[in-house]
Coordinates of C-alpha atoms in Angstrom, one line a residue:
M22 CA -5.6 -7.1 -14.7
N23 CA -3.5 -4.0 -15.2
H24 CA -2.7 -2.1 -12.0
A25 CA -1.6 1.6 -12.4
Q26 CA 2.1 1.3 -12.8
T27 CA 4.6 3.6 -11.1
S28 CA 6.6 5.5 -13.7
W29 CA 8.4 8.0 -11.6
L30 CA 12.1 7.6 -11.7
V31 CA 12.4 8.7 -8.1
A32 CA 10.0 5.9 -7.0
L33 CA 12.3 3.4 -8.6
M34 CA 15.2 4.8 -6.8
F35 CA 13.5 4.6 -3.5
G36 CA 12.4 1.0 -4.0
V37 CA 8.8 1.8 -3.1
A38 CA 5.6 2.5 -5.0
L39 CA 4.3 5.9 -4.3
T40 CA 0.5 6.3 -4.6
A41 CA -1.4 9.2 -5.9
L42 CA -0.7 12.4 -4.1
A43 CA -3.2 15.0 -3.0
P44 CA -3.3 18.2 -5.2
D45 CA -3.6 20.6 -2.2
A46 CA -0.8 23.2 -2.2
V47 CA 0.7 24.0 1.2
S48 CA 0.2 27.6 2.3
Q49 CA 2.6 29.3 4.8
N50 CA -0.1 29.4 7.4
R51 CA -1.0 25.8 7.1
A52 CA 2.5 24.3 6.9
K53 CA 3.5 22.4 10.1
V54 CA 6.4 20.3 11.3
G55 CA 5.4 16.7 10.6
D56 CA 3.4 17.4 7.4
L57 CA 4.1 15.0 4.6
V58 CA 4.4 16.9 1.3
E59 CA 5.2 16.3 -2.3
V60 CA 8.0 18.3 -3.8
V61 CA 9.0 18.2 -7.5
T62 CA 12.7 18.1 -8.2
G63 CA 14.8 17.3 -11.2
L64 CA 14.1 13.6 -10.4
G65 CA 10.3 14.1 -10.4
P66 CA 7.7 14.1 -7.6
T67 CA 9.2 13.1 -4.2
L68 CA 7.5 12.6 -0.9
A69 CA 9.2 14.4 2.0
E70 CA 8.5 15.5 5.6
I71 CA 8.6 19.0 7.0
V72 CA 11.1 19.1 9.8
E73 CA 11.5 22.8 10.5
G74 CA 9.5 26.0 9.9
P75 CA 7.8 27.8 8.4
D76 CA 9.9 31.0 8.8
P77 CA 8.5 34.5 8.1
S78 CA 9.5 34.3 4.5
G79 CA 7.4 31.2 3.9
Y80 CA 10.2 28.7 3.8
V81 CA 10.3 25.3 5.5
V82 CA 13.0 22.6 5.8
I83 CA 12.1 19.2 4.4
A84 CA 13.8 15.9 4.8
L85 CA 14.2 14.0 1.6
P86 CA 14.4 10.1 1.4
T87 CA 18.1 10.5 0.8
G88 CA 18.5 11.9 4.3
K89 CA 19.3 15.4 3.0
Q90 CA 17.4 18.3 4.4
I91 CA 16.7 21.3 2.1
P92 CA 14.8 24.6 2.5
V93 CA 11.8 25.0 0.2
N94 CA 9.1 27.7 -0.2
T95 CA 5.8 26.3 0.9
Q96 CA 4.2 27.4 -2.4
K97 CA 6.3 24.7 -4.2
L98 CA 4.8 21.9 -2.0
R99 CA 1.7 19.9 -2.2
L100 CA 0.1 18.5 1.0
V101 CA -0.2 14.7 1.2
Q102 CA -1.0 14.3 4.9
S103 CA -1.3 16.9 7.7
A104 CA 0.7 16.4 10.9
G105 CA -1.1 14.9 13.8
V106 CA -2.8 12.0 12.0
P107 CA -2.8 8.9 14.4
N108 CA -0.1 6.5 13.5
A109 CA -1.0 3.2 11.8
P110 CA -0.7 0.1 14.0
I111 CA 2.7 -0.9 12.8
A112 CA 6.0 -0.8 14.8
V113 CA 9.3 0.7 13.9
G114 CA 11.7 -2.1 13.0
E115 CA 8.9 -4.4 11.9
P116 CA 9.9 -6.6 9.0
V117 CA 7.6 -6.0 6.0
K118 CA 7.0 -7.0 2.4
W119 CA 5.5 -5.1 -0.5
T120 CA 5.4 -5.1 -4.2
D121 CA 7.0 -2.4 -6.4
G122 CA 6.2 -2.5 -10.1
G123 CA 5.5 -6.2 -9.9
V124 CA 8.7 -6.9 -8.0
A125 CA 8.5 -8.3 -4.5
E126 CA 10.5 -6.3 -2.0
K127 CA 11.2 -6.8 1.7
G128 CA 12.8 -4.6 4.3
S129 CA 11.8 -2.9 7.6
V130 CA 9.9 0.1 8.9
V131 CA 12.1 3.0 9.8
K132 CA 9.5 5.5 10.8
V133 CA 5.7 5.9 11.0
N134 CA 3.9 9.2 10.3
G135 CA 0.1 8.8 10.4
N136 CA -0.9 6.5 7.5
W137 CA 2.5 6.5 6.0
C138 CA 5.6 4.4 6.7
Q139 CA 9.3 4.9 5.8
V140 CA 10.7 1.6 4.6
K141 CA 14.2 0.6 3.8
T142 CA 15.5 -2.5 2.0
A143 CA 18.8 -4.1 3.1
N144 CA 20.7 -2.7 0.1
A145 CA 18.9 0.6 -0.4
T146 CA 20.7 3.9 0.1
T147 CA 17.4 5.8 0.5
I148 CA 14.5 5.5 2.8
G149 CA 11.2 5.9 0.9
W150 CA 7.6 6.6 2.1
I151 CA 4.8 4.2 1.3
E152 CA 1.3 3.9 2.7
C153 CA 1.4 1.6 5.7
K154 CA -1.7 -0.3 4.4
A155 CA 0.3 -1.4 1.4
L156 CA 2.8 -3.2 3.6
R157 CA 2.4 -6.8 4.7
T158 CA 3.8 -7.8 8.1
A159 CA 4.8 -11.2 9.4
A160 CA 1.6 -11.3 11.6
Q161 CA -0.6 -10.6 8.6
A162 CA 1.1 -13.3 6.5
A163 CA 0.7 -15.8 9.4
A164 CA -3.0 -14.8 9.7
A165 CA -3.5 -15.3 6.0
A166 CA -1.8 -18.7 6.0
K167 CA -3.6 -19.9 9.2
P168 CA -6.2 -22.6 8.5
A169 CA -9.7 -21.4 8.9
P170 CA -11.7 -22.5 12.0
A171 CA -14.1 -25.3 11.4
A172 CA -17.2 -23.1 11.8
A173 CA -15.8 -20.7 9.2
G174 CA -15.3 -23.4 6.6
K175 CA -19.0 -23.4 5.7
G176 CA -19.7 -21.8 2.3
V177 CA -21.3 -22.3 -1.0
P178 CA -19.7 -23.2 -4.4
V179 CA -18.7 -20.2 -6.5
K180 CA -17.2 -20.3 -10.0
L181 CA -14.1 -18.1 -9.5
Q182 CA -13.2 -17.4 -13.2
G183 CA -13.8 -13.7 -13.9
N184 CA -13.2 -10.3 -12.3
W185 CA -13.8 -9.6 -8.6
E186 CA -13.4 -6.4 -6.5
N187 CA -14.1 -5.3 -2.9
A188 CA -16.4 -2.3 -2.0
D189 CA -13.8 0.4 -2.2
G190 CA -11.7 -1.1 -5.1
T191 CA -8.6 -1.6 -3.0
V192 CA -8.6 -5.3 -3.5
K193 CA -9.1 -6.8 -7.0
L194 CA -8.9 -10.3 -8.4
E195 CA -8.9 -11.4 -11.9
A196 CA -9.2 -15.2 -12.2
K197 CA -8.4 -16.7 -15.6
A198 CA -8.6 -20.2 -17.1
G199 CA -5.9 -22.7 -16.1
N200 CA -6.1 -21.7 -12.4
K201 CA -4.1 -18.5 -13.0
C202 CA -5.0 -15.1 -11.6
F203 CA -3.8 -11.6 -10.8
I204 CA -4.5 -10.0 -7.4
S205 CA -4.0 -6.4 -6.2
F206 CA -3.9 -5.1 -2.6
G207 CA -3.8 -1.3 -3.1
P208 CA -0.5 -0.6 -4.8
M209 CA 0.6 -4.3 -4.3
T210 CA -0.1 -6.4 -7.4
G211 CA 1.2 -9.7 -8.8
A212 CA 0.4 -13.0 -10.4
C213 CA -1.3 -15.7 -8.3
T214 CA -2.9 -19.1 -8.7
Y215 CA -6.2 -20.4 -7.4
K216 CA -7.9 -23.7 -6.6
Q217 CA -11.6 -24.1 -6.5
T218 CA -13.0 -25.7 -3.4
A219 CA -16.4 -27.0 -2.4
N220 CA -16.9 -23.9 -0.3
G221 CA -15.2 -21.3 -2.4
A222 CA -11.6 -20.9 -3.5
T223 CA -8.0 -20.7 -2.2
I224 CA -5.8 -18.0 -3.7
T225 CA -2.0 -18.5 -3.5
F226 CA 0.0 -15.3 -3.8
D227 CA 3.7 -14.8 -2.9
G228 CA 3.8 -18.3 -1.4
E229 CA 0.9 -17.7 1.0
D230 CA -2.7 -18.9 0.8
L231 CA -5.8 -16.7 1.1
V232 CA -8.9 -18.9 1.7
L233 CA -12.2 -17.4 0.5
N234 CA -15.6 -18.8 1.2
G235 CA -18.6 -18.4 -1.2
N236 CA -21.6 -16.6 0.2
D237 CA -25.3 -17.1 -0.7
D238 CA -25.3 -13.7 -2.6
G239 CA -22.5 -14.9 -4.9
S240 CA -19.8 -12.9 -3.1
L241 CA -16.5 -14.2 -1.6
S242 CA -15.3 -13.4 1.9
S243 CA -12.3 -14.3 4.1
A244 CA -12.8 -17.8 5.5
D245 CA -11.3 -16.7 8.9
P246 CA -13.6 -14.2 10.6
N247 CA -10.7 -13.1 12.8
A248 CA -8.4 -12.2 9.9
M249 CA -6.5 -8.9 10.4
M250 CA -7.6 -7.8 7.0
P251 CA -11.1 -9.2 6.3
I252 CA -11.9 -9.3 2.6
R253 CA -15.3 -9.4 0.8
L254 CA -15.2 -9.6 -3.0
K255 CA -18.1 -9.2 -5.5
R256 CA -18.1 -10.2 -9.2
K257 CA -17.7 -7.2 -11.5

């Protein structure tokens, strides 16, 4: 299962995977402090935040992941997220994990702006933006590893081998022979293993178990109904 790979040099420098950016150009009248925008520099597309402006000439000041602040004409920016979007339920300072180009990363949240989080690894010199939903917190990891309640253990046998996907395509699973698989959570993707059970299957990814129960309609769903990120997969 091939996930869209990040090829931007700047994304590699930041240690995060940047998802597709909206094509809307920012106009002077629409630009606001707190907007997240894309700016193209010599290093390629970069996600930045407007911190000042706009002034009468149409310039704003943006903060780059390096910490540097530069003036840019709004016509050279593309809007990714407007200011004022409610922040995702994740705390500044929260330890998180994510995957960049198939490499597992871990660090902490430095700032939250709407649906986007600034993250920093221990050795990074830059602070990159990544969608908060692509981050995995300790609480989410504990919920995934928590044994399912007895009542939730009921399910039907399902042959896992094949391709699976949730309704909006953000979670994908490719189960191969030999109990090997690939799983994707948004921009996070990596190799996994699986074990068939009498009620469904258990997926092991990044050292953690995801228990899925088989349903009467042939789909798979999270064994724990109280999971922070409930999953329902259907065969493709």
